[in-house]
Amino acid sequence: MIVVKHVVVAEIPLLEMVESDIDHQKLPTVLFYHGWGSCKESAMVNGYELAKQGFRAVLPEAYLHGERKEGTLNEEAYMEFWQVVAHSIEEFPTLTDYYISNGLTDPNRIGVTGLSMGGITTCALLTQYPSIKTAVCLMGSPAPVLFSRWLLNSSWAEGLNIDEANYQAELEQLKPIDLSLQPEKIAGRYLHFWHGTADNTVPYQPTLDFYERVINEQPEAAKHVSFTSTKGAGHKVPYESSVEMATFFAKHL
């Protein structure tokens, strides 16, 4: 039986999902990050699939979301979006240290995944934490600088008063977490992408371009970096892709 526990670690609420008969064992652990405007509960189908595979699934609540909400999220809050991602990056070691120190997580078997904003967070985490062994990016982007430029040239930005100096400064701040600018930080780790070809929220093509560049420039990468496309799919992860995500971790974590 899979149990769902509400846990708070250093004021960060999360859901933990795990098979009850192995709950107190030191387990491989996967953190799943939800998307913009959503909450940890929305990711439970993914946590369930991970728990079925014997993982401890940890679903953190993102900054300014769910229980951490401080008001209405501004759908046009460009700066706010990247602040949420930054908080998740900063909070990652707090969460993993908690589970490792309590003997619940194998420090050599830690994975990360997420959808949309959570997929962007997943790729960013790979640039900062070598302790991550395996990752899956669901309709996210490994290229936050490029994605940021795309956002401000899309219909989303119509009518916004964007200060050019602040915008350029923000781009500079994104460079250290941009996996596309430092693909060597994949460093032989297993990484899988899923993306729908008709995604109008986080564009499909830049992610595919990154994948193809990696496997062409790093021949060994073809053994551990993979990509699944779903033709005609928009910005929603199908159940089958959640199962594929969990299966990928079962094979490589």
Coordinates of C-alpha atoms in Angstrom, one line a residue:
M1 CA 0.0 0.0 0.0
I2 CA 1.3 3.4 -0.9
V3 CA 1.1 6.0 1.9
V4 CA 0.9 9.8 1.5
K5 CA 2.4 11.9 4.2
H6 CA 2.3 15.7 4.7
V7 CA 5.7 16.8 5.9
V8 CA 7.2 20.2 6.6
V9 CA 11.0 20.6 6.3
A10 CA 12.4 24.0 7.3
E11 CA 9.1 25.6 6.6
I12 CA 8.8 23.9 3.2
P13 CA 5.6 21.8 2.9
L14 CA 5.8 18.7 0.9
L15 CA 4.0 15.4 0.2
E16 CA 5.9 12.2 0.6
M17 CA 4.7 9.1 -1.2
V18 CA 6.1 5.6 -0.5
E19 CA 5.2 2.0 -0.2
S20 CA 4.2 1.4 3.5
D21 CA 6.2 -1.8 3.9
I22 CA 9.5 0.0 3.1
D23 CA 8.7 3.4 4.5
H24 CA 11.5 3.3 7.1
Q25 CA 14.2 2.0 4.9
K26 CA 17.0 4.0 3.2
L27 CA 15.5 4.3 -0.3
P28 CA 16.4 5.8 -3.7
T29 CA 14.5 9.1 -3.7
V30 CA 13.0 11.3 -6.4
L31 CA 11.9 14.9 -6.0
F32 CA 9.1 16.0 -8.3
Y33 CA 8.6 19.7 -8.9
H34 CA 5.1 20.9 -10.0
G35 CA 4.3 23.7 -12.5
W36 CA 3.6 27.4 -12.4
G37 CA 0.2 28.2 -10.8
S38 CA -0.2 24.7 -9.6
C39 CA 0.5 22.9 -6.3
K40 CA 2.2 19.7 -4.9
E41 CA -1.1 17.8 -4.8
S42 CA -1.4 18.2 -8.6
A43 CA 1.7 16.0 -9.0
M44 CA 0.4 13.1 -7.0
V45 CA -0.1 10.8 -10.1
N46 CA 3.6 11.2 -10.7
G47 CA 4.4 10.5 -7.1
Y48 CA 2.2 7.4 -7.1
E49 CA 4.0 6.0 -10.2
L50 CA 7.4 6.6 -8.6
A51 CA 6.3 5.0 -5.3
K52 CA 5.0 2.0 -7.2
Q53 CA 8.6 1.5 -8.5
G54 CA 10.0 1.4 -5.0
F55 CA 11.1 5.1 -4.7
R56 CA 10.5 7.6 -2.0
A57 CA 8.7 10.3 -3.9
V58 CA 9.1 13.8 -2.5
L59 CA 6.7 16.5 -3.9
P60 CA 7.8 19.9 -2.7
E61 CA 5.4 22.9 -2.6
A62 CA 7.0 25.7 -4.7
Y63 CA 7.5 29.2 -3.3
L64 CA 4.4 31.3 -3.6
H65 CA 2.3 28.3 -4.5
G66 CA -0.2 26.1 -2.6
E67 CA 0.4 26.3 1.1
R68 CA 3.1 28.9 0.5
K69 CA 0.8 31.3 -1.4
E70 CA 1.0 34.9 -0.4
G71 CA -1.7 36.3 -2.6
T72 CA -2.8 35.9 -6.2
L73 CA -0.1 34.9 -8.6
N74 CA 0.3 37.4 -11.3
E75 CA 0.3 35.5 -14.6
E76 CA 2.4 38.3 -16.1
A77 CA 4.9 38.3 -13.3
Y78 CA 8.1 37.5 -15.3
M79 CA 10.4 38.2 -12.4
E80 CA 8.2 36.3 -10.0
F81 CA 8.5 33.1 -12.1
W82 CA 12.3 33.1 -11.9
Q83 CA 12.2 33.8 -8.2
V84 CA 10.1 30.6 -7.7
V85 CA 12.7 28.6 -9.7
A86 CA 15.5 30.2 -7.7
H87 CA 13.9 29.2 -4.4
S88 CA 13.5 25.6 -5.5
I89 CA 17.2 25.5 -6.5
E90 CA 18.3 27.0 -3.1
E91 CA 16.0 24.7 -1.1
F92 CA 17.0 21.4 -2.8
P93 CA 19.9 20.6 -0.4
T94 CA 17.7 21.4 2.6
L95 CA 15.3 18.7 1.5
T96 CA 17.8 16.1 0.5
D97 CA 19.9 16.7 3.7
Y98 CA 16.8 16.1 5.8
Y99 CA 16.0 12.8 4.2
I100 CA 19.7 11.6 4.2
S101 CA 20.3 12.6 7.8
N102 CA 17.1 10.7 8.9
G103 CA 18.3 7.6 7.2
L104 CA 15.5 7.6 4.7
T105 CA 17.4 8.4 1.5
D106 CA 20.3 6.8 -0.2
P107 CA 22.7 9.7 -0.9
N108 CA 24.0 8.0 -4.0
R109 CA 20.5 7.5 -5.5
I110 CA 18.8 10.9 -5.8
G111 CA 16.8 11.9 -8.8
V112 CA 14.9 15.0 -9.8
T113 CA 12.0 15.5 -12.2
G114 CA 9.1 17.9 -12.8
L115 CA 6.7 19.3 -15.4
S116 CA 6.7 22.7 -17.1
M117 CA 8.3 25.1 -14.5
G118 CA 9.3 22.0 -12.6
G119 CA 11.0 20.7 -15.8
I120 CA 12.9 24.0 -16.1
T121 CA 13.8 23.6 -12.4
T122 CA 15.0 20.0 -13.0
C123 CA 17.4 21.1 -15.7
A124 CA 18.6 24.0 -13.6
L125 CA 19.3 21.7 -10.7
L126 CA 21.6 19.6 -12.8
T127 CA 23.9 22.7 -13.3
Q128 CA 24.3 23.1 -9.5
Y129 CA 24.2 19.7 -7.8
P130 CA 26.5 16.8 -8.9
S131 CA 24.8 14.6 -6.3
I132 CA 21.8 14.2 -8.6
K133 CA 22.2 10.9 -10.4
T134 CA 19.2 10.8 -12.8
A135 CA 16.7 13.4 -14.1
V136 CA 13.6 13.6 -16.2
C137 CA 12.3 16.9 -17.7
L138 CA 8.6 16.9 -18.7
M139 CA 7.7 19.7 -21.1
G140 CA 10.3 22.0 -19.5
S141 CA 13.3 23.7 -21.0
P142 CA 17.1 23.2 -20.5
A143 CA 17.6 26.8 -21.8
P144 CA 16.1 29.4 -19.5
V145 CA 17.9 32.3 -21.2
L146 CA 16.4 31.3 -24.6
F147 CA 13.0 30.6 -23.0
S148 CA 13.1 34.0 -21.3
R149 CA 13.7 35.7 -24.6
W150 CA 10.9 33.7 -26.2
L151 CA 8.5 34.7 -23.5
L152 CA 9.1 38.4 -24.0
N153 CA 8.6 38.1 -27.7
S154 CA 5.4 36.1 -27.3
S155 CA 1.8 37.3 -26.9
W156 CA 2.2 36.7 -23.2
A157 CA 4.3 39.9 -23.0
E158 CA 1.9 42.2 -24.9
G159 CA 1.2 45.4 -23.0
L160 CA 3.9 44.7 -20.4
N161 CA 6.2 47.5 -19.5
I162 CA 9.6 45.7 -19.4
D163 CA 12.6 47.7 -18.3
E164 CA 15.4 46.8 -20.7
A165 CA 18.2 47.2 -18.2
N166 CA 16.5 45.0 -15.6
Y167 CA 15.7 42.5 -18.3
Q168 CA 19.3 42.2 -19.4
A169 CA 20.4 41.9 -15.8
E170 CA 17.9 39.1 -15.3
L171 CA 19.3 37.2 -18.3
E172 CA 22.8 37.4 -16.8
Q173 CA 21.4 35.9 -13.6
L174 CA 19.9 33.0 -15.5
K175 CA 23.2 32.0 -17.3
P176 CA 24.6 30.0 -14.3
I177 CA 21.5 27.7 -14.3
D178 CA 21.3 27.4 -18.0
L179 CA 22.1 23.8 -18.9
S180 CA 22.1 24.6 -22.7
L181 CA 25.1 26.9 -22.0
Q182 CA 27.0 24.3 -20.1
P183 CA 25.9 20.8 -21.4
E184 CA 29.1 19.3 -20.1
K185 CA 27.4 19.4 -16.6
I186 CA 25.2 16.5 -17.7
A187 CA 28.5 14.7 -16.9
G188 CA 27.5 11.2 -17.9
R189 CA 24.3 11.3 -15.8
Y190 CA 21.0 9.8 -17.2
L191 CA 18.6 12.5 -18.5
H192 CA 15.3 12.0 -20.3
F193 CA 13.1 14.6 -22.0
W194 CA 9.4 14.4 -22.9
H195 CA 7.7 17.1 -24.9
G196 CA 4.6 17.5 -27.0
T197 CA 5.1 18.9 -30.5
A198 CA 2.2 21.3 -30.2
D199 CA 3.2 22.9 -26.9
N200 CA 2.6 26.7 -27.0
T201 CA 3.5 27.4 -23.4
V202 CA 7.0 26.0 -23.3
P203 CA 8.2 25.5 -26.9
Y204 CA 9.1 22.1 -28.1
Q205 CA 11.7 22.9 -30.7
P206 CA 14.4 24.5 -28.5
T207 CA 14.4 21.4 -26.2
L208 CA 14.7 19.0 -29.2
D209 CA 17.5 21.2 -30.6
F210 CA 19.4 21.0 -27.3
Y211 CA 19.0 17.2 -27.2
E212 CA 20.2 16.8 -30.7
R213 CA 23.2 19.0 -30.1
V214 CA 24.2 17.1 -27.0
I215 CA 24.1 13.7 -28.7
N216 CA 25.9 15.0 -31.8
E217 CA 28.6 16.8 -29.9
Q218 CA 29.0 14.2 -27.1
P219 CA 28.9 10.7 -28.7
E220 CA 28.8 9.0 -25.3
A221 CA 25.7 11.1 -24.4
A222 CA 23.6 8.9 -26.7
K223 CA 23.9 6.2 -24.2
H224 CA 22.3 8.1 -21.3
V225 CA 20.4 11.1 -22.7
S226 CA 17.0 10.4 -24.4
F227 CA 14.0 12.2 -25.8
T228 CA 10.4 11.2 -26.4
S229 CA 8.0 13.3 -28.5
T230 CA 4.3 13.1 -28.6
K231 CA 3.0 14.4 -31.9
G232 CA 0.2 16.9 -31.6
A233 CA 0.3 17.0 -27.8
G234 CA 0.1 20.4 -26.1
H235 CA 1.1 21.6 -22.6
K236 CA -0.2 18.7 -20.6
V237 CA 1.6 15.5 -19.5
P238 CA -0.2 12.4 -20.6
Y239 CA -0.5 9.6 -18.0
E240 CA 1.6 7.4 -20.3
S241 CA 4.5 9.9 -20.0
S242 CA 4.2 9.8 -16.2
V243 CA 4.6 6.0 -16.3
E244 CA 7.5 6.4 -18.7
M245 CA 9.2 8.8 -16.3
A246 CA 8.9 6.4 -13.4
T247 CA 10.1 3.5 -15.5
F248 CA 13.1 5.6 -16.6
F249 CA 14.1 6.1 -12.9
A250 CA 13.6 2.4 -12.3
K251 CA 16.1 1.6 -15.0
H252 CA 18.7 4.3 -14.2
L253 CA 18.4 5.2 -10.5

